[in-house]
Amino acid sequence: MLGSFQPQAGYKTGEKPAVLQSQADSQLPSILWLECSDCRIPASNISGLHPNDILTHRNVGNIISPLDISTSAVIEFAVAHLAVKHVVICGHSECMGMQSAMALKRVGGTLDTWLAPLRAIRQQLSNELSYLQDDGAREMLIAERNVEDGVAALLANVTIQEHIASRNLQVHGYMLDAPSGRIRDLGLGPKSSILTAIANPPHEIIRGNYAQLIFEEDGTATMTAK
């Protein structure tokens, strides 16, 4: 298995010899990206962003909980020590976490405990879900509410609050359509009212190999293919 990584490293070094060395020298990501563990939807693959542009943290169902010390540590590291400019929580369609939330059967001891917040969302949305005929639409509604709750949890994080106040850190909630790779901004997070042209340009573009993320002055963002 370890041998399979050597051709990949050799290919990257041969294509751009400075890439691996620059990654080894420092990490200066602009974005902390919080996403699901689903192997189909890694942000760096979808966006084509340079590995040094984006710090990714993943868990099943992209659940943000103040009780999860792993996620909290990553947030503090990214925001307070790496000074990322954007924190993104990104849900996605066809998520097995949302499917498990819709199911009434056990999926495992640890998983059942971890997915409890998603099942709580299902209960909260029971009336709205009853009007939807399609399972995919039900799962998407739960996924969107999970992102909304995640943004609320991020905005309640003391480290994030401090850096919103001191340097206009931006928080975003996205949904990814897995089949198409399209990302939709849910319009969540604080709307910036204090922007300085030097420290926080009002129109920031982070370019990848296949797409680019465009962060607007009002706190919204879009991803467009290149």
PDB file of C-alpha atoms in Angstrom, residues 1-219:
ATOM      1  CA  MET A   1       0.000   0.000   0.000  1.00  0.00           C
ATOM      2  CA  LEU A   2       2.771   2.443   0.888  1.00  0.00           C
ATOM      3  CA  GLY A   3       4.324   1.878  -2.499  1.00  0.00           C
ATOM      4  CA  SER A   4       1.236   3.294  -4.198  1.00  0.00           C
ATOM      5  CA  PHE A   5       1.981   6.725  -2.735  1.00  0.00           C
ATOM      6  CA  GLN A   6       5.464   6.904  -4.233  1.00  0.00           C
ATOM      7  CA  PRO A   7       4.387   7.258  -7.905  1.00  0.00           C
ATOM      8  CA  GLN A   8       1.915   9.964  -6.866  1.00  0.00           C
ATOM      9  CA  ALA A   9       4.639  11.929  -5.096  1.00  0.00           C
ATOM     10  CA  GLY A  10       6.966  11.423  -8.022  1.00  0.00           C
ATOM     11  CA  TYR A  11       4.328  12.585 -10.478  1.00  0.00           C
ATOM     12  CA  LYS A  12       3.617  15.757  -8.519  1.00  0.00           C
ATOM     13  CA  THR A  13       7.286  16.494  -8.082  1.00  0.00           C
ATOM     14  CA  GLY A  14       7.948  15.940 -11.759  1.00  0.00           C
ATOM     15  CA  GLU A  15       5.023  18.107 -12.828  1.00  0.00           C
ATOM     16  CA  LYS A  16       5.815  20.966 -10.445  1.00  0.00           C
ATOM     17  CA  PRO A  17       9.045  20.327  -8.532  1.00  0.00           C
ATOM     18  CA  ALA A  18       8.405  23.195  -6.093  1.00  0.00           C
ATOM     19  CA  VAL A  19       4.927  22.009  -5.059  1.00  0.00           C
ATOM     20  CA  LEU A  20       5.891  19.392  -2.489  1.00  0.00           C
ATOM     21  CA  GLN A  21       8.727  21.509  -1.137  1.00  0.00           C
ATOM     22  CA  SER A  22       6.462  24.537  -0.694  1.00  0.00           C
ATOM     23  CA  GLN A  23       3.938  22.381   1.146  1.00  0.00           C
ATOM     24  CA  ALA A  24       6.693  21.102   3.421  1.00  0.00           C
ATOM     25  CA  ASP A  25       8.022  24.581   4.165  1.00  0.00           C
ATOM     26  CA  SER A  26       4.778  26.077   5.472  1.00  0.00           C
ATOM     27  CA  GLN A  27       1.018  25.812   5.475  1.00  0.00           C
ATOM     28  CA  LEU A  28      -0.899  28.978   4.731  1.00  0.00           C
ATOM     29  CA  PRO A  29      -4.484  27.973   3.954  1.00  0.00           C
ATOM     30  CA  SER A  30      -7.102  30.636   3.297  1.00  0.00           C
ATOM     31  CA  ILE A  31     -10.007  28.285   4.026  1.00  0.00           C
ATOM     32  CA  LEU A  32     -10.989  25.857   6.769  1.00  0.00           C
ATOM     33  CA  TRP A  33     -13.378  23.437   5.074  1.00  0.00           C
ATOM     34  CA  LEU A  34     -15.572  21.239   7.294  1.00  0.00           C
ATOM     35  CA  GLU A  35     -17.182  18.402   5.364  1.00  0.00           C
ATOM     36  CA  CYS A  36     -18.497  14.853   5.489  1.00  0.00           C
ATOM     37  CA  SER A  37     -16.248  11.786   5.553  1.00  0.00           C
ATOM     38  CA  ASP A  38     -17.846  10.566   2.302  1.00  0.00           C
ATOM     39  CA  CYS A  39     -14.942   9.613   0.022  1.00  0.00           C
ATOM     40  CA  ARG A  40     -16.774  10.921  -3.080  1.00  0.00           C
ATOM     41  CA  ILE A  41     -16.737  14.576  -2.122  1.00  0.00           C
ATOM     42  CA  PRO A  42     -13.304  15.795  -0.905  1.00  0.00           C
ATOM     43  CA  ALA A  43     -13.165  19.555  -1.381  1.00  0.00           C
ATOM     44  CA  SER A  44      -9.663  19.663  -2.829  1.00  0.00           C
ATOM     45  CA  ASN A  45     -10.615  17.171  -5.546  1.00  0.00           C
ATOM     46  CA  ILE A  46     -13.821  18.984  -6.482  1.00  0.00           C
ATOM     47  CA  SER A  47     -12.362  22.477  -6.506  1.00  0.00           C
ATOM     48  CA  GLY A  48      -8.878  21.629  -7.710  1.00  0.00           C
ATOM     49  CA  LEU A  49      -7.500  23.999  -5.074  1.00  0.00           C
ATOM     50  CA  HIS A  50      -3.843  23.726  -4.161  1.00  0.00           C
ATOM     51  CA  PRO A  51      -3.467  21.642  -0.955  1.00  0.00           C
ATOM     52  CA  ASN A  52      -1.928  24.679   0.722  1.00  0.00           C
ATOM     53  CA  ASP A  53      -5.065  26.763   0.054  1.00  0.00           C
ATOM     54  CA  ILE A  54      -7.498  24.659   2.048  1.00  0.00           C
ATOM     55  CA  LEU A  55      -7.387  22.885   5.414  1.00  0.00           C
ATOM     56  CA  THR A  56      -9.992  20.128   5.522  1.00  0.00           C
ATOM     57  CA  HIS A  57     -11.608  18.462   8.528  1.00  0.00           C
ATOM     58  CA  ARG A  58     -14.083  15.643   8.023  1.00  0.00           C
ATOM     59  CA  ASN A  59     -16.532  13.605  10.046  1.00  0.00           C
ATOM     60  CA  VAL A  60     -19.587  11.478   9.318  1.00  0.00           C
ATOM     61  CA  GLY A  61     -22.437  13.818   8.387  1.00  0.00           C
ATOM     62  CA  ASN A  62     -20.340  17.024   8.809  1.00  0.00           C
ATOM     63  CA  ILE A  63     -21.786  17.516  12.305  1.00  0.00           C
ATOM     64  CA  ILE A  64     -20.457  20.490  14.271  1.00  0.00           C
ATOM     65  CA  SER A  65     -20.750  20.007  18.016  1.00  0.00           C
ATOM     66  CA  PRO A  66     -19.067  22.043  20.774  1.00  0.00           C
ATOM     67  CA  LEU A  67     -18.668  18.713  22.595  1.00  0.00           C
ATOM     68  CA  ASP A  68     -16.474  17.319  19.806  1.00  0.00           C
ATOM     69  CA  ILE A  69     -12.961  18.186  20.970  1.00  0.00           C
ATOM     70  CA  SER A  70     -11.386  17.090  17.684  1.00  0.00           C
ATOM     71  CA  THR A  71     -13.396  19.552  15.589  1.00  0.00           C
ATOM     72  CA  SER A  72     -12.986  22.279  18.214  1.00  0.00           C
ATOM     73  CA  ALA A  73      -9.212  21.805  18.194  1.00  0.00           C
ATOM     74  CA  VAL A  74      -9.079  22.001  14.385  1.00  0.00           C
ATOM     75  CA  ILE A  75     -11.160  25.198  14.429  1.00  0.00           C
ATOM     76  CA  GLU A  76      -8.881  26.816  17.017  1.00  0.00           C
ATOM     77  CA  PHE A  77      -5.750  25.739  15.138  1.00  0.00           C
ATOM     78  CA  ALA A  78      -7.038  27.000  11.777  1.00  0.00           C
ATOM     79  CA  VAL A  79      -8.523  30.274  13.010  1.00  0.00           C
ATOM     80  CA  ALA A  80      -6.176  31.340  15.809  1.00  0.00           C
ATOM     81  CA  HIS A  81      -2.860  29.937  14.560  1.00  0.00           C
ATOM     82  CA  LEU A  82      -3.139  29.662  10.766  1.00  0.00           C
ATOM     83  CA  ALA A  83      -5.382  32.748  10.464  1.00  0.00           C
ATOM     84  CA  VAL A  84      -7.665  31.334   7.772  1.00  0.00           C
ATOM     85  CA  LYS A  85      -9.933  33.943   6.206  1.00  0.00           C
ATOM     86  CA  HIS A  86     -12.958  31.704   5.668  1.00  0.00           C
ATOM     87  CA  VAL A  87     -14.587  28.851   7.579  1.00  0.00           C
ATOM     88  CA  VAL A  88     -16.896  26.728   5.432  1.00  0.00           C
ATOM     89  CA  ILE A  89     -19.219  23.927   6.485  1.00  0.00           C
ATOM     90  CA  CYS A  90     -20.357  21.989   3.435  1.00  0.00           C
ATOM     91  CA  GLY A  91     -23.132  19.399   3.378  1.00  0.00           C
ATOM     92  CA  HIS A  92     -23.907  17.260   0.363  1.00  0.00           C
ATOM     93  CA  SER A  93     -26.639  15.316  -1.403  1.00  0.00           C
ATOM     94  CA  GLU A  94     -26.904  11.527  -1.216  1.00  0.00           C
ATOM     95  CA  CYS A  95     -25.322  11.566   2.233  1.00  0.00           C
ATOM     96  CA  MET A  96     -25.432   8.252   4.084  1.00  0.00           C
ATOM     97  CA  GLY A  97     -25.529  10.157   7.359  1.00  0.00           C
ATOM     98  CA  MET A  98     -28.816  11.788   6.333  1.00  0.00           C
ATOM     99  CA  GLN A  99     -30.121   8.458   5.056  1.00  0.00           C
ATOM    100  CA  SER A 100     -29.329   6.919   8.432  1.00  0.00           C
ATOM    101  CA  ALA A 101     -31.146   9.783  10.149  1.00  0.00           C
ATOM    102  CA  MET A 102     -34.250   8.956   8.111  1.00  0.00           C
ATOM    103  CA  ALA A 103     -34.039   5.254   8.985  1.00  0.00           C
ATOM    104  CA  LEU A 104     -35.643   3.932  12.142  1.00  0.00           C
ATOM    105  CA  LYS A 105     -33.193   1.060  12.650  1.00  0.00           C
ATOM    106  CA  ARG A 106     -29.852   0.897  14.452  1.00  0.00           C
ATOM    107  CA  VAL A 107     -26.720   1.461  12.390  1.00  0.00           C
ATOM    108  CA  GLY A 108     -24.185   0.759  15.152  1.00  0.00           C
ATOM    109  CA  GLY A 109     -23.408   1.715  18.729  1.00  0.00           C
ATOM    110  CA  THR A 110     -20.980   4.573  18.123  1.00  0.00           C
ATOM    111  CA  LEU A 111     -22.697   5.677  14.916  1.00  0.00           C
ATOM    112  CA  ASP A 112     -26.098   5.833  16.598  1.00  0.00           C
ATOM    113  CA  THR A 113     -24.648   8.115  19.271  1.00  0.00           C
ATOM    114  CA  TRP A 114     -22.842  10.298  16.731  1.00  0.00           C
ATOM    115  CA  LEU A 115     -25.861  10.634  14.416  1.00  0.00           C
ATOM    116  CA  ALA A 116     -28.234  11.612  17.246  1.00  0.00           C
ATOM    117  CA  PRO A 117     -28.182  15.328  16.214  1.00  0.00           C
ATOM    118  CA  LEU A 118     -29.354  14.390  12.708  1.00  0.00           C
ATOM    119  CA  ARG A 119     -32.191  12.312  14.100  1.00  0.00           C
ATOM    120  CA  ALA A 120     -33.124  15.229  16.339  1.00  0.00           C
ATOM    121  CA  ILE A 121     -33.332  17.391  13.206  1.00  0.00           C
ATOM    122  CA  ARG A 122     -35.574  14.783  11.600  1.00  0.00           C
ATOM    123  CA  GLN A 123     -37.909  15.029  14.586  1.00  0.00           C
ATOM    124  CA  GLN A 124     -37.892  18.839  14.482  1.00  0.00           C
ATOM    125  CA  LEU A 125     -38.758  18.809  10.775  1.00  0.00           C
ATOM    126  CA  SER A 126     -41.309  15.992  10.937  1.00  0.00           C
ATOM    127  CA  ASN A 127     -44.149  18.230   9.751  1.00  0.00           C
ATOM    128  CA  GLU A 128     -42.207  19.630   6.768  1.00  0.00           C
ATOM    129  CA  LEU A 129     -40.869  16.186   5.873  1.00  0.00           C
ATOM    130  CA  SER A 130     -44.389  14.749   5.767  1.00  0.00           C
ATOM    131  CA  TYR A 131     -45.209  16.972   2.782  1.00  0.00           C
ATOM    132  CA  LEU A 132     -42.265  15.700   0.737  1.00  0.00           C
ATOM    133  CA  GLN A 133     -42.824  12.594  -1.361  1.00  0.00           C
ATOM    134  CA  ASP A 134     -39.223  12.011  -2.419  1.00  0.00           C
ATOM    135  CA  ASP A 135     -36.659  10.477  -0.057  1.00  0.00           C
ATOM    136  CA  GLY A 136     -33.903  12.513  -1.679  1.00  0.00           C
ATOM    137  CA  ALA A 137     -35.781  15.743  -0.979  1.00  0.00           C
ATOM    138  CA  ARG A 138     -36.280  14.715   2.654  1.00  0.00           C
ATOM    139  CA  GLU A 139     -32.599  13.927   3.060  1.00  0.00           C
ATOM    140  CA  MET A 140     -31.670  17.249   1.453  1.00  0.00           C
ATOM    141  CA  LEU A 141     -33.909  19.160   3.862  1.00  0.00           C
ATOM    142  CA  ILE A 142     -32.221  17.464   6.820  1.00  0.00           C
ATOM    143  CA  ALA A 143     -28.795  18.116   5.289  1.00  0.00           C
ATOM    144  CA  GLU A 144     -29.551  21.818   4.824  1.00  0.00           C
ATOM    145  CA  ARG A 145     -30.795  22.175   8.403  1.00  0.00           C
ATOM    146  CA  ASN A 146     -27.680  20.366   9.611  1.00  0.00           C
ATOM    147  CA  VAL A 147     -25.526  22.935   7.799  1.00  0.00           C
ATOM    148  CA  GLU A 148     -27.642  25.731   9.302  1.00  0.00           C
ATOM    149  CA  ASP A 149     -27.152  24.268  12.787  1.00  0.00           C
ATOM    150  CA  GLY A 150     -23.447  23.864  12.042  1.00  0.00           C
ATOM    151  CA  VAL A 151     -23.093  27.529  11.106  1.00  0.00           C
ATOM    152  CA  ALA A 152     -24.913  28.479  14.327  1.00  0.00           C
ATOM    153  CA  ALA A 153     -22.483  26.318  16.323  1.00  0.00           C
ATOM    154  CA  LEU A 154     -19.521  27.928  14.557  1.00  0.00           C
ATOM    155  CA  LEU A 155     -20.822  31.423  15.294  1.00  0.00           C
ATOM    156  CA  ALA A 156     -21.161  30.452  18.975  1.00  0.00           C
ATOM    157  CA  ASN A 157     -17.510  29.370  19.097  1.00  0.00           C
ATOM    158  CA  VAL A 158     -15.504  31.876  21.162  1.00  0.00           C
ATOM    159  CA  THR A 159     -12.423  31.699  18.941  1.00  0.00           C
ATOM    160  CA  ILE A 160     -14.485  32.366  15.830  1.00  0.00           C
ATOM    161  CA  GLN A 161     -16.337  35.220  17.544  1.00  0.00           C
ATOM    162  CA  GLU A 162     -13.042  36.873  18.500  1.00  0.00           C
ATOM    163  CA  HIS A 163     -11.680  36.679  14.971  1.00  0.00           C
ATOM    164  CA  ILE A 164     -14.908  37.880  13.365  1.00  0.00           C
ATOM    165  CA  ALA A 165     -14.630  40.963  15.565  1.00  0.00           C
ATOM    166  CA  SER A 166     -10.892  41.525  15.144  1.00  0.00           C
ATOM    167  CA  ARG A 167     -10.272  40.694  11.488  1.00  0.00           C
ATOM    168  CA  ASN A 168     -13.618  40.013   9.803  1.00  0.00           C
ATOM    169  CA  LEU A 169     -13.335  36.230   9.611  1.00  0.00           C
ATOM    170  CA  GLN A 170     -16.078  34.906   7.320  1.00  0.00           C
ATOM    171  CA  VAL A 171     -18.279  31.851   7.983  1.00  0.00           C
ATOM    172  CA  HIS A 172     -20.190  30.143   5.167  1.00  0.00           C
ATOM    173  CA  GLY A 173     -22.728  27.320   4.791  1.00  0.00           C
ATOM    174  CA  TYR A 174     -22.696  25.370   1.513  1.00  0.00           C
ATOM    175  CA  MET A 175     -24.492  22.430  -0.052  1.00  0.00           C
ATOM    176  CA  LEU A 176     -22.805  20.239  -2.638  1.00  0.00           C
ATOM    177  CA  ASP A 177     -24.727  18.337  -5.305  1.00  0.00           C
ATOM    178  CA  ALA A 178     -22.651  15.148  -5.428  1.00  0.00           C
ATOM    179  CA  PRO A 179     -23.488  14.018  -9.003  1.00  0.00           C
ATOM    180  CA  SER A 180     -22.723  17.378 -10.632  1.00  0.00           C
ATOM    181  CA  GLY A 181     -20.129  18.748  -8.209  1.00  0.00           C
ATOM    182  CA  ARG A 182     -22.024  22.057  -8.054  1.00  0.00           C
ATOM    183  CA  ILE A 183     -21.875  23.986  -4.794  1.00  0.00           C
ATOM    184  CA  ARG A 184     -24.720  26.175  -3.545  1.00  0.00           C
ATOM    185  CA  ASP A 185     -24.281  28.924  -0.948  1.00  0.00           C
ATOM    186  CA  LEU A 186     -27.117  28.773   1.606  1.00  0.00           C
ATOM    187  CA  GLY A 187     -26.609  32.435   2.524  1.00  0.00           C
ATOM    188  CA  LEU A 188     -25.756  31.708   6.150  1.00  0.00           C
ATOM    189  CA  GLY A 189     -23.135  33.317   8.366  1.00  0.00           C
ATOM    190  CA  PRO A 190     -22.489  36.911   9.383  1.00  0.00           C
ATOM    191  CA  LYS A 191     -22.853  39.659   6.805  1.00  0.00           C
ATOM    192  CA  SER A 192     -19.722  41.731   6.982  1.00  0.00           C
ATOM    193  CA  SER A 193     -20.157  45.360   7.875  1.00  0.00           C
ATOM    194  CA  ILE A 194     -16.509  46.252   8.503  1.00  0.00           C
ATOM    195  CA  LEU A 195     -14.170  45.644   5.591  1.00  0.00           C
ATOM    196  CA  THR A 196     -10.756  47.080   4.990  1.00  0.00           C
ATOM    197  CA  ALA A 197      -9.323  47.020   1.512  1.00  0.00           C
ATOM    198  CA  ILE A 198      -5.927  45.986   2.792  1.00  0.00           C
ATOM    199  CA  ALA A 199      -6.694  43.186   5.235  1.00  0.00           C
ATOM    200  CA  ASN A 200      -9.986  41.957   3.770  1.00  0.00           C
ATOM    201  CA  PRO A 201     -10.427  42.617   0.062  1.00  0.00           C
ATOM    202  CA  PRO A 202     -14.144  42.834  -0.751  1.00  0.00           C
ATOM    203  CA  HIS A 203     -13.830  40.551  -3.749  1.00  0.00           C
ATOM    204  CA  GLU A 204     -11.493  37.608  -3.162  1.00  0.00           C
ATOM    205  CA  ILE A 205     -10.854  34.818  -5.650  1.00  0.00           C
ATOM    206  CA  ILE A 206      -9.101  31.575  -4.733  1.00  0.00           C
ATOM    207  CA  ARG A 207      -8.250  29.687  -7.911  1.00  0.00           C
ATOM    208  CA  GLY A 208      -7.850  25.940  -8.311  1.00  0.00           C
ATOM    209  CA  ASN A 209      -7.023  23.708 -11.242  1.00  0.00           C
ATOM    210  CA  TYR A 210     -10.648  23.054 -12.159  1.00  0.00           C
ATOM    211  CA  ALA A 211     -12.665  25.751 -10.436  1.00  0.00           C
ATOM    212  CA  GLN A 212     -12.420  28.930  -8.423  1.00  0.00           C
ATOM    213  CA  LEU A 213     -14.060  30.088  -5.205  1.00  0.00           C
ATOM    214  CA  ILE A 214     -15.269  33.685  -5.286  1.00  0.00           C
ATOM    215  CA  PHE A 215     -15.994  35.347  -1.946  1.00  0.00           C
ATOM    216  CA  GLU A 216     -18.171  38.452  -2.233  1.00  0.00           C
ATOM    217  CA  GLU A 217     -18.313  41.538  -0.013  1.00  0.00           C
ATOM    218  CA  ASP A 218     -21.704  40.565   1.447  1.00  0.00           C
ATOM    219  CA  GLY A 219     -20.336  37.286   2.819  1.00  0.00           C
TER     220      GLY A 219
END
